[in-house]
mmCIF file of C-alpha atoms in Angstrom:
data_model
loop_
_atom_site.group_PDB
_atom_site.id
_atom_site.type_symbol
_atom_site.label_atom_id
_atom_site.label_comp_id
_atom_site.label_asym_id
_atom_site.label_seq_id
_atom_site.Cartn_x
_atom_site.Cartn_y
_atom_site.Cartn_z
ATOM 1 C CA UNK A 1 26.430 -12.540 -14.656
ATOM 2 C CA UNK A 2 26.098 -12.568 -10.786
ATOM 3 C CA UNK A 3 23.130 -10.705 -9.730
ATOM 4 C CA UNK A 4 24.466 -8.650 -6.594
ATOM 5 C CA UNK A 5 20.671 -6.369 -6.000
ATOM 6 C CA UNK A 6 19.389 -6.942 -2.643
ATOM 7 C CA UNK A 7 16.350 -9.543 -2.585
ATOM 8 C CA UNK A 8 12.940 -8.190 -2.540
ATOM 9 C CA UNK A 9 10.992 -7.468 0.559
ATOM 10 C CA UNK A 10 8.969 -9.902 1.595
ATOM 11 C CA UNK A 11 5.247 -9.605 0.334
ATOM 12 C CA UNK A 12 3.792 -9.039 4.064
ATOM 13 C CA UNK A 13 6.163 -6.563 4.409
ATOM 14 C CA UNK A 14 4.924 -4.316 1.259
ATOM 15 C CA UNK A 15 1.959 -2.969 2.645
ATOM 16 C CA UNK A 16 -0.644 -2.415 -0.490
ATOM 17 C CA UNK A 17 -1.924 1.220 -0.996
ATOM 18 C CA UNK A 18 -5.240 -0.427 -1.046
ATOM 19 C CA UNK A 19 -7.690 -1.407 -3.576
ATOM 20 C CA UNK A 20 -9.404 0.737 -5.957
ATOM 21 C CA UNK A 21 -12.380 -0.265 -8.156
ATOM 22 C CA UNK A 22 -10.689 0.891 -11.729
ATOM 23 C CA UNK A 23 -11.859 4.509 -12.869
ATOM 24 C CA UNK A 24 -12.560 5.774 -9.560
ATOM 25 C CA UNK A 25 -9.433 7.896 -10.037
ATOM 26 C CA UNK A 26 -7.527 9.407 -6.810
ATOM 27 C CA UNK A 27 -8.484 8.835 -3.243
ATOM 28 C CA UNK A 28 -10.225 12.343 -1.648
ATOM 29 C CA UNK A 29 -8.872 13.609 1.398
ATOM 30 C CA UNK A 30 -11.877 12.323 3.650
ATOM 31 C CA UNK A 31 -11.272 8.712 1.725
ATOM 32 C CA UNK A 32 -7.494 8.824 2.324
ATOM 33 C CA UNK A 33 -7.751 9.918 6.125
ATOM 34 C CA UNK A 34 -10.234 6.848 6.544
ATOM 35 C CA UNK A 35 -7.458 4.684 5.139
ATOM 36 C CA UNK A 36 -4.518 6.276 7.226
ATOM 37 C CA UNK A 37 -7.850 5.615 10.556
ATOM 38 C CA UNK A 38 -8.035 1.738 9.502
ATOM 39 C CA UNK A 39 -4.119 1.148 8.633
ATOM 40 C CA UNK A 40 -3.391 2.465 12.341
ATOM 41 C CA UNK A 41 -5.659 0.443 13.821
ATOM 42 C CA UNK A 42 -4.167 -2.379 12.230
ATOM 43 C CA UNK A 43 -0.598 -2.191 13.445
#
């Protein structure tokens, strides 16, 4: 068959929503503004 999908982003373009150590479970509000602080400085 002819595979008409779109291709995938790029993988610079898919920005990750940044590494966890496993178990820690979801990001508090103070860690999740500090990562919003850094990704803004960044681009």
């Amino acid at each position: 068959y002819v595979d008409n999908s779109p291709p995938p982003p790029p993988r610079e373009a898919v920005a990750p929503a940044g590494i966890r150590d496993r178990g820690t479970g979801r990001p508090t509000k103070r860690d999740r503004r500090e990562m919003e602080r850094l990704r803004g400085a960044e681009g």
